Short mmCIF file of C-alpha atoms and ligand atoms in Angstrom, two decimals:
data_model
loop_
_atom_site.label_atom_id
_atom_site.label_comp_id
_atom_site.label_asym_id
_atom_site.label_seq_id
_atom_site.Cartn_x
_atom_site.Cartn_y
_atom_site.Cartn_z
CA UNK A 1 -111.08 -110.63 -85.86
CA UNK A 2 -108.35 -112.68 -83.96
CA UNK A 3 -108.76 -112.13 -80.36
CA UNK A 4 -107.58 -113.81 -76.24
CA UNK A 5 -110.73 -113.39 -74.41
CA UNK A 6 -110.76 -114.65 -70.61
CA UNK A 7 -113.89 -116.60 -70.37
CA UNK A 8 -113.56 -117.39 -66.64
CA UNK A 9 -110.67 -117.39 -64.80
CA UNK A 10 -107.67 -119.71 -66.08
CA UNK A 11 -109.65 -120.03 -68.98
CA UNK A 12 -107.61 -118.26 -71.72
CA UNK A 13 -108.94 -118.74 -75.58
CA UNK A 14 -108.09 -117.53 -78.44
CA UNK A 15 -111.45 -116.56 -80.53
CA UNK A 16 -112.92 -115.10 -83.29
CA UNK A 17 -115.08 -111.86 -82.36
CA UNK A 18 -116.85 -108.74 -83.99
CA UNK A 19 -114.72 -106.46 -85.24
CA UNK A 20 -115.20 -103.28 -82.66
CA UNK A 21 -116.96 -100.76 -84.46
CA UNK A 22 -115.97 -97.47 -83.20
CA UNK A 23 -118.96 -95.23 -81.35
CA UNK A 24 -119.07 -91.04 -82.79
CA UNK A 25 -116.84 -90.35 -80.27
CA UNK A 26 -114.01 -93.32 -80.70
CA UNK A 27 -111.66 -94.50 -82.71
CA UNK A 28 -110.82 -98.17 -83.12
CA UNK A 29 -107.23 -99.19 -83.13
CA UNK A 30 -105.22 -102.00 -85.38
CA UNK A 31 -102.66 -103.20 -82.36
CA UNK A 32 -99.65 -103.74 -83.21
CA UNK A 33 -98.15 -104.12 -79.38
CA UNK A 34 -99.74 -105.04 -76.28
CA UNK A 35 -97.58 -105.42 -72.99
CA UNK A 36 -98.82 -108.33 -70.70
CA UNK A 37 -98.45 -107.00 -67.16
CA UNK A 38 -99.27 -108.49 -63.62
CA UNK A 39 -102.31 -107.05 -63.66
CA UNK A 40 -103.18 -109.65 -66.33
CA UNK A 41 -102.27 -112.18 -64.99
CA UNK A 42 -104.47 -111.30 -61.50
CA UNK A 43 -107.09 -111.24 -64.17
CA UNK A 44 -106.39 -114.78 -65.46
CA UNK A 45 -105.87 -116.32 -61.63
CA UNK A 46 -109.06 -114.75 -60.72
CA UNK A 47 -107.63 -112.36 -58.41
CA UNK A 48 -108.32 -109.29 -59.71
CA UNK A 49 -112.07 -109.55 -60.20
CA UNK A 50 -112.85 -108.10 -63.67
CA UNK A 51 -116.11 -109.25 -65.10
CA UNK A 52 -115.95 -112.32 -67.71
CA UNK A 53 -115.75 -112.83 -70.44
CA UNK A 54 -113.33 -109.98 -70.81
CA UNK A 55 -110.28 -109.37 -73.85
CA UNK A 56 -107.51 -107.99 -71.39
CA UNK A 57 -104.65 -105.70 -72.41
CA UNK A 58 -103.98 -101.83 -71.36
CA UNK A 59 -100.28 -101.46 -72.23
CA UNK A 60 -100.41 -100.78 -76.24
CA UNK A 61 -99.98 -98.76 -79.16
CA UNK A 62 -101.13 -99.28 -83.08
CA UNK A 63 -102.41 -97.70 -85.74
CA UNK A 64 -106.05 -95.89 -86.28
CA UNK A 65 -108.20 -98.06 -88.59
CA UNK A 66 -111.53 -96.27 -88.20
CA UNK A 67 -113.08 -92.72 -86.59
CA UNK A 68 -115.78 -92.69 -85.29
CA UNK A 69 -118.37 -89.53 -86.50
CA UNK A 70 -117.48 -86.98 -84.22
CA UNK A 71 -114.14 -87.71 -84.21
CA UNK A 72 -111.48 -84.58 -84.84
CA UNK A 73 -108.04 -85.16 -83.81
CA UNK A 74 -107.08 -88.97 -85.52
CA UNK A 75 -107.49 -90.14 -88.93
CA UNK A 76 -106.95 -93.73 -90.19
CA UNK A 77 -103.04 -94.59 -90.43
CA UNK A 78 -102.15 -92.28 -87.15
CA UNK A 79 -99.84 -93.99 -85.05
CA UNK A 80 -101.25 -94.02 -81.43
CA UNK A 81 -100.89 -95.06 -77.98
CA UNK A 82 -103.53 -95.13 -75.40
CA UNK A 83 -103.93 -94.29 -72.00
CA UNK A 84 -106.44 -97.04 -70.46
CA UNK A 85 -107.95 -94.62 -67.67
CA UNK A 86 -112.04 -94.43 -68.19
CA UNK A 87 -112.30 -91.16 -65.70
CA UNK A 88 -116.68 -89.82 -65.70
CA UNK A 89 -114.92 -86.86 -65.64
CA UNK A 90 -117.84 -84.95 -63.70
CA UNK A 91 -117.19 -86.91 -60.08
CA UNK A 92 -115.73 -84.84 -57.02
CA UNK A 93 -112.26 -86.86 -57.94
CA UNK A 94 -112.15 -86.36 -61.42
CA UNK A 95 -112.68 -83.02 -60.89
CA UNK A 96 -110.03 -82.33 -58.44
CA UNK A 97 -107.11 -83.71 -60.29
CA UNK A 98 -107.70 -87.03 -58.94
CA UNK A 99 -109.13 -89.34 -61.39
CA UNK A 100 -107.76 -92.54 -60.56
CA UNK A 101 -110.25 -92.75 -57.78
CA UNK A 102 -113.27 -91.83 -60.07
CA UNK A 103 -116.00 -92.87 -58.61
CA UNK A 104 -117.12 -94.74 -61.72
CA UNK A 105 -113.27 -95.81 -62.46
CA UNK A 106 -112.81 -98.02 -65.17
CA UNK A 107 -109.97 -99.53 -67.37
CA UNK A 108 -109.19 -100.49 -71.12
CA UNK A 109 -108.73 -104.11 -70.68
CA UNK A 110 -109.85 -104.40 -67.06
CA UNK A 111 -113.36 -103.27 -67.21
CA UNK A 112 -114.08 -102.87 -70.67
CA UNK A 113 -112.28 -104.77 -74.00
CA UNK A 114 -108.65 -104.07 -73.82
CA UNK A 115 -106.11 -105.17 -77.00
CA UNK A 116 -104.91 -108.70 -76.62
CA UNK A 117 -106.76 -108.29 -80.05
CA UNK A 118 -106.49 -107.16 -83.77
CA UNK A 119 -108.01 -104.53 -83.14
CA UNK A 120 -109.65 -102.60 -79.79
CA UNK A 121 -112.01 -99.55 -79.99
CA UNK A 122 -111.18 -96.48 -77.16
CA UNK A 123 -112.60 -93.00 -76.73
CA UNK A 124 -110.89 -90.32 -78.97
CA UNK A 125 -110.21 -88.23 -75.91
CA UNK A 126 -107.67 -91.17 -74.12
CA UNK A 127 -105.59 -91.86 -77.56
CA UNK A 128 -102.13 -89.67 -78.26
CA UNK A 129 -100.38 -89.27 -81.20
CA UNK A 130 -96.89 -90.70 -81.27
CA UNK A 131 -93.80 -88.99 -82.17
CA UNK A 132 -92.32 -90.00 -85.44
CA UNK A 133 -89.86 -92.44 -85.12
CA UNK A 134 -91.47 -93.59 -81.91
CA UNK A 135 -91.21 -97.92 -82.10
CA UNK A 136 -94.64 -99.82 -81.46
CA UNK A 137 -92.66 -101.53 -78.51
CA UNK A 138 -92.14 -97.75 -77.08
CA UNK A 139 -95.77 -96.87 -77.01
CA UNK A 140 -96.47 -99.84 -75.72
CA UNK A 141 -94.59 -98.96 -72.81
CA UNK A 142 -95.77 -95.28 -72.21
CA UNK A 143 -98.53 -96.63 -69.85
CA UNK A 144 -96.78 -98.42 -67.24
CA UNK A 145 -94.14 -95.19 -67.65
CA UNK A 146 -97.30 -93.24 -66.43
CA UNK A 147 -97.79 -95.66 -63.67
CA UNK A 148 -94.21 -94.58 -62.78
CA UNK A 149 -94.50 -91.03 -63.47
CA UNK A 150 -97.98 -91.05 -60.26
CA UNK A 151 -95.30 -92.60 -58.28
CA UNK A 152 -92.49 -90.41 -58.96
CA UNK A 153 -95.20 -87.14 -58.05
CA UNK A 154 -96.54 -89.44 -54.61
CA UNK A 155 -92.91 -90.01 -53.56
CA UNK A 156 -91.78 -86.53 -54.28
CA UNK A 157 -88.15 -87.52 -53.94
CA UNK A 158 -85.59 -84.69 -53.23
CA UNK A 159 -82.08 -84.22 -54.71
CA UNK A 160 -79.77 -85.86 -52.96
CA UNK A 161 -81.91 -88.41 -51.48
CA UNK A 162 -81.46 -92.33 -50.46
CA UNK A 163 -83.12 -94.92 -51.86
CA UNK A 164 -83.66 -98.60 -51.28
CA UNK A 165 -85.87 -100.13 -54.09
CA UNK A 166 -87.44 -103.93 -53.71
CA UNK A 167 -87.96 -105.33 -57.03
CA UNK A 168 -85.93 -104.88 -59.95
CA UNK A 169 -88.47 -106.29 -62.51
CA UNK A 170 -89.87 -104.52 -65.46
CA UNK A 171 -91.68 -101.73 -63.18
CA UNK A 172 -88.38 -101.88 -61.39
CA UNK A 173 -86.22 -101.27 -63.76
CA UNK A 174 -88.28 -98.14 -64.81
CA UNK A 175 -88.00 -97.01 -61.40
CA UNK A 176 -84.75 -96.88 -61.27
CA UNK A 177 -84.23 -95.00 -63.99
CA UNK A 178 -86.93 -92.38 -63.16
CA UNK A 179 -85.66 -92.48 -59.79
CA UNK A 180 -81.67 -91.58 -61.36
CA UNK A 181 -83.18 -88.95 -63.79
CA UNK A 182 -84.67 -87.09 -60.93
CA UNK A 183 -82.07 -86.96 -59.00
CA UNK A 184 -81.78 -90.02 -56.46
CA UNK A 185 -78.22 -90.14 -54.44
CA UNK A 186 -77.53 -93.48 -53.19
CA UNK A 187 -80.31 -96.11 -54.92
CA UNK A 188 -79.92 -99.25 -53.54
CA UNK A 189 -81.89 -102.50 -55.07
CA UNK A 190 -82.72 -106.01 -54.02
CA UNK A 191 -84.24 -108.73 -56.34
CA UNK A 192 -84.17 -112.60 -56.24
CA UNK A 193 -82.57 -112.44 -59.67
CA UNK A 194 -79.10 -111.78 -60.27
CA UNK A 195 -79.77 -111.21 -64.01
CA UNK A 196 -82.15 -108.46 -62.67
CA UNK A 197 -79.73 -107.01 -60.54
CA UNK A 198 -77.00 -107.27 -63.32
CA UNK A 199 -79.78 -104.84 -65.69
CA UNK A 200 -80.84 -102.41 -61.99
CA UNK A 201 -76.91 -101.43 -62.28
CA UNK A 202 -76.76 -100.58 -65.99
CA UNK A 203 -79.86 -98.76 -64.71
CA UNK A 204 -78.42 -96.71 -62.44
CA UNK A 205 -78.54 -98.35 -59.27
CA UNK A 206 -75.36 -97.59 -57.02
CA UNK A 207 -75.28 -101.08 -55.35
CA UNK A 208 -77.63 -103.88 -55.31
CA UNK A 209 -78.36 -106.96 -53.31
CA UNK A 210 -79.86 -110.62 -53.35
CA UNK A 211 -82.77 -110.85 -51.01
CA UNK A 212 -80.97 -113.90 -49.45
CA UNK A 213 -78.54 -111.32 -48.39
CA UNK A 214 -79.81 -108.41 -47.10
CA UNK A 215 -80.12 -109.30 -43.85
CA UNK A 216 -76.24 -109.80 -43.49
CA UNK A 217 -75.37 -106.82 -45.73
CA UNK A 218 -78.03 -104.14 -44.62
CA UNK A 219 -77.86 -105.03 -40.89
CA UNK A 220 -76.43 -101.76 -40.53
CA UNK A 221 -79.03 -99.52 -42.27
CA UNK A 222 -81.76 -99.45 -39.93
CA UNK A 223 -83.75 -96.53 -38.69
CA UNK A 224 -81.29 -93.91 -37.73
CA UNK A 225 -78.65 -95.65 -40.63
CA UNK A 226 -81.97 -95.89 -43.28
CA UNK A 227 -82.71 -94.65 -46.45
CA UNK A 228 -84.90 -91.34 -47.05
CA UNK A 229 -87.21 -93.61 -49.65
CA UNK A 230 -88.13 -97.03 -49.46
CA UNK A 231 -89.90 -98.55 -52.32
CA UNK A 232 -91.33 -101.67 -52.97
CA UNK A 233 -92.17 -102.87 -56.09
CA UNK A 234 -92.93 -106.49 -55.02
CA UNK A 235 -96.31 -106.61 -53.76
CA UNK A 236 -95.47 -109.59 -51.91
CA UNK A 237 -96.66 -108.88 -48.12
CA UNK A 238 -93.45 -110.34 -46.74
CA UNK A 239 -90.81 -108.48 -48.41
CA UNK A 240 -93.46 -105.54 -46.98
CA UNK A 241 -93.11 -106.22 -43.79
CA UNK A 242 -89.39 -106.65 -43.87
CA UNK A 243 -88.27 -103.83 -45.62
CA UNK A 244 -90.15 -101.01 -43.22
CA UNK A 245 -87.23 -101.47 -41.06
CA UNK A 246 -84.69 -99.66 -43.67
CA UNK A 247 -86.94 -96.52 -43.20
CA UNK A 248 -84.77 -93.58 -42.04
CA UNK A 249 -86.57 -90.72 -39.61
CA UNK A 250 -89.43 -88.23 -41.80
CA UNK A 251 -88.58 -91.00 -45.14
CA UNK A 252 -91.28 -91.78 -47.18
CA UNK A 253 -92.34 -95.55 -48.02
CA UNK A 254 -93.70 -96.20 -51.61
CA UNK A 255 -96.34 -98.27 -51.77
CA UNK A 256 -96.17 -99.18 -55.64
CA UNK A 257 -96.53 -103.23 -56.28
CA UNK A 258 -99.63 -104.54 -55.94
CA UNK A 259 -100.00 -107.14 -53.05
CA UNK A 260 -103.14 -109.44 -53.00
CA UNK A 261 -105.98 -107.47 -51.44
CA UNK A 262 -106.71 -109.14 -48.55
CA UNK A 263 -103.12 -109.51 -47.30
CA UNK A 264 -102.14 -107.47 -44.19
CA UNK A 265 -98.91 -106.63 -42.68
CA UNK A 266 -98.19 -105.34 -38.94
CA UNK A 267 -96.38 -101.88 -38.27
CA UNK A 268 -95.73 -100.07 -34.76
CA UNK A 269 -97.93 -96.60 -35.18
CA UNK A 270 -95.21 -95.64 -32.55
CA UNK A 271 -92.97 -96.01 -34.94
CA UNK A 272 -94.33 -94.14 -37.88
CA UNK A 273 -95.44 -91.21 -34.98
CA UNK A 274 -91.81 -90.98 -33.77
CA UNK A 275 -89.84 -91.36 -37.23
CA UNK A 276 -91.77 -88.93 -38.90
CA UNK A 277 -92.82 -91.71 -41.57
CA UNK A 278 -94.86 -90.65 -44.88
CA UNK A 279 -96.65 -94.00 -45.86
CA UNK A 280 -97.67 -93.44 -49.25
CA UNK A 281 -99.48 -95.32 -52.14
CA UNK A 282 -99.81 -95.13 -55.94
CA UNK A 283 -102.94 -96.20 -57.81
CA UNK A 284 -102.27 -96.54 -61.27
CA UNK A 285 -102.12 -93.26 -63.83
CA UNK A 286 -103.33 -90.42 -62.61
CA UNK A 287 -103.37 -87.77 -65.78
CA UNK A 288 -99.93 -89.08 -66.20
CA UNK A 289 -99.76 -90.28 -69.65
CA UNK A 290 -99.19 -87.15 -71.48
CA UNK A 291 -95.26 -86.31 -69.31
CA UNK A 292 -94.88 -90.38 -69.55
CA UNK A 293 -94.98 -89.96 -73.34
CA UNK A 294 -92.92 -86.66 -73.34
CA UNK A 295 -90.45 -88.51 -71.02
CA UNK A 296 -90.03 -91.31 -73.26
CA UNK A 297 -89.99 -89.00 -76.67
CA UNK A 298 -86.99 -87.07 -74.65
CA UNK A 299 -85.11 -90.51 -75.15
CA UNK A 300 -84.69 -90.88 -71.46
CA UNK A 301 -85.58 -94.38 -70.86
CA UNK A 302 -84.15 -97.73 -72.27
CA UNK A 303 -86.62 -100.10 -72.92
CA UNK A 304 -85.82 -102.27 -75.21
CA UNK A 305 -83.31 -104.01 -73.08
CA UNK A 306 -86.37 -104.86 -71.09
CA UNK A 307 -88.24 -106.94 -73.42
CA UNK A 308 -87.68 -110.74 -72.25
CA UNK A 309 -89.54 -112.29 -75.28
CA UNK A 310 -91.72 -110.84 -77.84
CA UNK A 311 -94.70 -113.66 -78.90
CA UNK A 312 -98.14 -114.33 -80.66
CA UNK A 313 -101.47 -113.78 -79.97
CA UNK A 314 -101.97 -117.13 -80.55
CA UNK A 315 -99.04 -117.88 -77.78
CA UNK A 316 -100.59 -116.07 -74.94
CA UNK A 317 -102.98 -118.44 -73.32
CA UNK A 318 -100.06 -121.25 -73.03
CA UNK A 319 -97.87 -118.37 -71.17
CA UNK A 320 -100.61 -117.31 -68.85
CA UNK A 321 -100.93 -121.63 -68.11
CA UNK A 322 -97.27 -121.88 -67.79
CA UNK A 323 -96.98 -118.51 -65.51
CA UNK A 324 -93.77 -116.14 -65.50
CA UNK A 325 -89.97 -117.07 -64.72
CA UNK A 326 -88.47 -115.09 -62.22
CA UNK A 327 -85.91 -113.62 -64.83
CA UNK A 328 -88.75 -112.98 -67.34
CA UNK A 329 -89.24 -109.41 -67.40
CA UNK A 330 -91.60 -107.88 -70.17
CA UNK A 331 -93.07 -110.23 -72.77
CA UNK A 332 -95.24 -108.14 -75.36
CA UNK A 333 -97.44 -109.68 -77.96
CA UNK A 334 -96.44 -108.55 -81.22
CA UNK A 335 -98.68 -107.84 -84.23
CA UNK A 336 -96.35 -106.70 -86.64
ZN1 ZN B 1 -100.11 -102.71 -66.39
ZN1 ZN B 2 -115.03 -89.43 -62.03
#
């Protein structure tokens, strides 16, 4: 089978390989969508640290093409999608409703073989059924809908509540509409893009800003002015740094891009001791995948409007080379 397998990073192929037999307990998948997130492309740049040679891909869906022995609850031709947590399921973590810090944590397409592939093999107990009618391109997206479902339970917004988001990319835009469905008063949103900001409003953000402007235009919303919820969904230190300052007393800053590991950014512990400031992160899914999928069957989020460009397999190493524009928001890689 057809497959993009990272040799070493910025070394992108595309490659025959063994067709992934499934194990008793696994089923292996025909893909018919796979997402391409940041995550791989930290994996092409090196960043990320997966081991090589390594077939990335954790945001996908497809359709069972073998069971393995043991296997009860697929047969070949189910339509699936696949939640890419590998949780030992016996650690203190995983057994305290926190198994996205598994001790042994691993990933579909980050530690093991993911689905920039024909076909991928996973264990039977991390695949779902999809609803009928359910598009590839959905279930493709239910896993970075889980990523925003851990967020949504970390940030544990109220009713009511303001919100400034950073970052109105794909993750961004799913934000926002989380953050609308559950109730978000003012939501505020800043991007570099105005294309971006054009799709945050249609989203449900109340008003939105350029980054070039927000120091002119949010002068006035500092500490005692600031928003209950701050969220950044950058992971570029700077924007960081800057955006602490939009913090209102007790609010809550969301953690949710990923910046480069060894960045660091400075913050007053005065501060956080006198506002009453909840600095929280969020790692991934956490046992999320199952409400992400019920929250996308429910019809609540728009995604299609969010696919940039569809391509090939056989496209993907030229757009990891070329990297991504900054109105790009998802590409998938269609099999269909
Ligand atoms: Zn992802
Ligand atoms: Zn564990």
């Amino acid at each position: 089978m057809k497959a993009l397998v990272m040799e070493s990073p910025r070394n992108a192929v595309i490659k025959d390989v063994p067709y992934p037999h499934p194990g008793p307990n696994e089923i292996t998948i025909q893909v018919k969508r796979c997402g391409i997130c940041g995550t791989d492309l930290h994996i092409y740049q090196g960043t990320f640290m997966p081991k090589y040679p390594l077939i990335p891909g954790h945001e996908f869906a497809g359709v069972v093409s073998k069971t393995g022995a043991h296997v009860t609850k697929f047969k070949i031709g189910d339509r699936v999608a696949v939640d890419p947590s590998l949780f030992c399921g016996k650690c203190d973590y995983c057994l305290s409703g926190r198994g996205n810090h598994c001790v042994e944590w691993g990933a579909i397409g980050d530690t093991v073989n993911g689905a920039m592939a024909e076909y991928v093999k996973v264990p039977e107990a991390v695949a779902f059924h999809m609803p009928d009618g359910m598009p590839f391109a959905e279930g493709a997206f239910i896993e970075p809908i889980a990523c925003v479902v851990h967020g949504m339970n970390q940030l544990q917004l109220r009713v009511g509540q303001s919100v400034l988001l950073f970052g109105a990319g794909s993750m961004g835009q799913l934000l926002i509409q989380s953050l609308s469905h559950a109730g978000a008063g003012e939501l505020a949103v800043v991007d570099v893009s105005d294309n971006k900001l054009e799709m945050a409003r249609k989203n449900g953000a109340t008003h939105t800003f350029l980054s070039s402007e927000i120091s002119s235009k949010l002068n006035n919303r500092k500490k005692y002015a600031g928003f209950d919820a701050v969220i950044d969904a950058t992971g570029i230190p700077q924007v960081i740094q800057a955006q602490l300052q939009y913090l209102a007393p007790s609010g809550t800053h969301l953690q949710f891009g990923v910046a480069p590991q060894d960045a660091r950014i400075s913050v007053s512990p005065f501060d956080i001791y006198h506002m009453d400031w909840k600095l929280v992160g969020s790692m991934a899914v956490n046992h999320t995948f199952k409400p992400a999928m019920d929250w996308m069957a429910a019809g609540r989020f728009k995604t299609a409007p969010l696919i940039s460009k569809q391509i090939q397999l056989d496209e993907v190493p030229a757009f990891f080379a070329q990297g991504k524009a900054a109105d790009i928001m998802k590409v998938q890689i269609s099999f269909e």
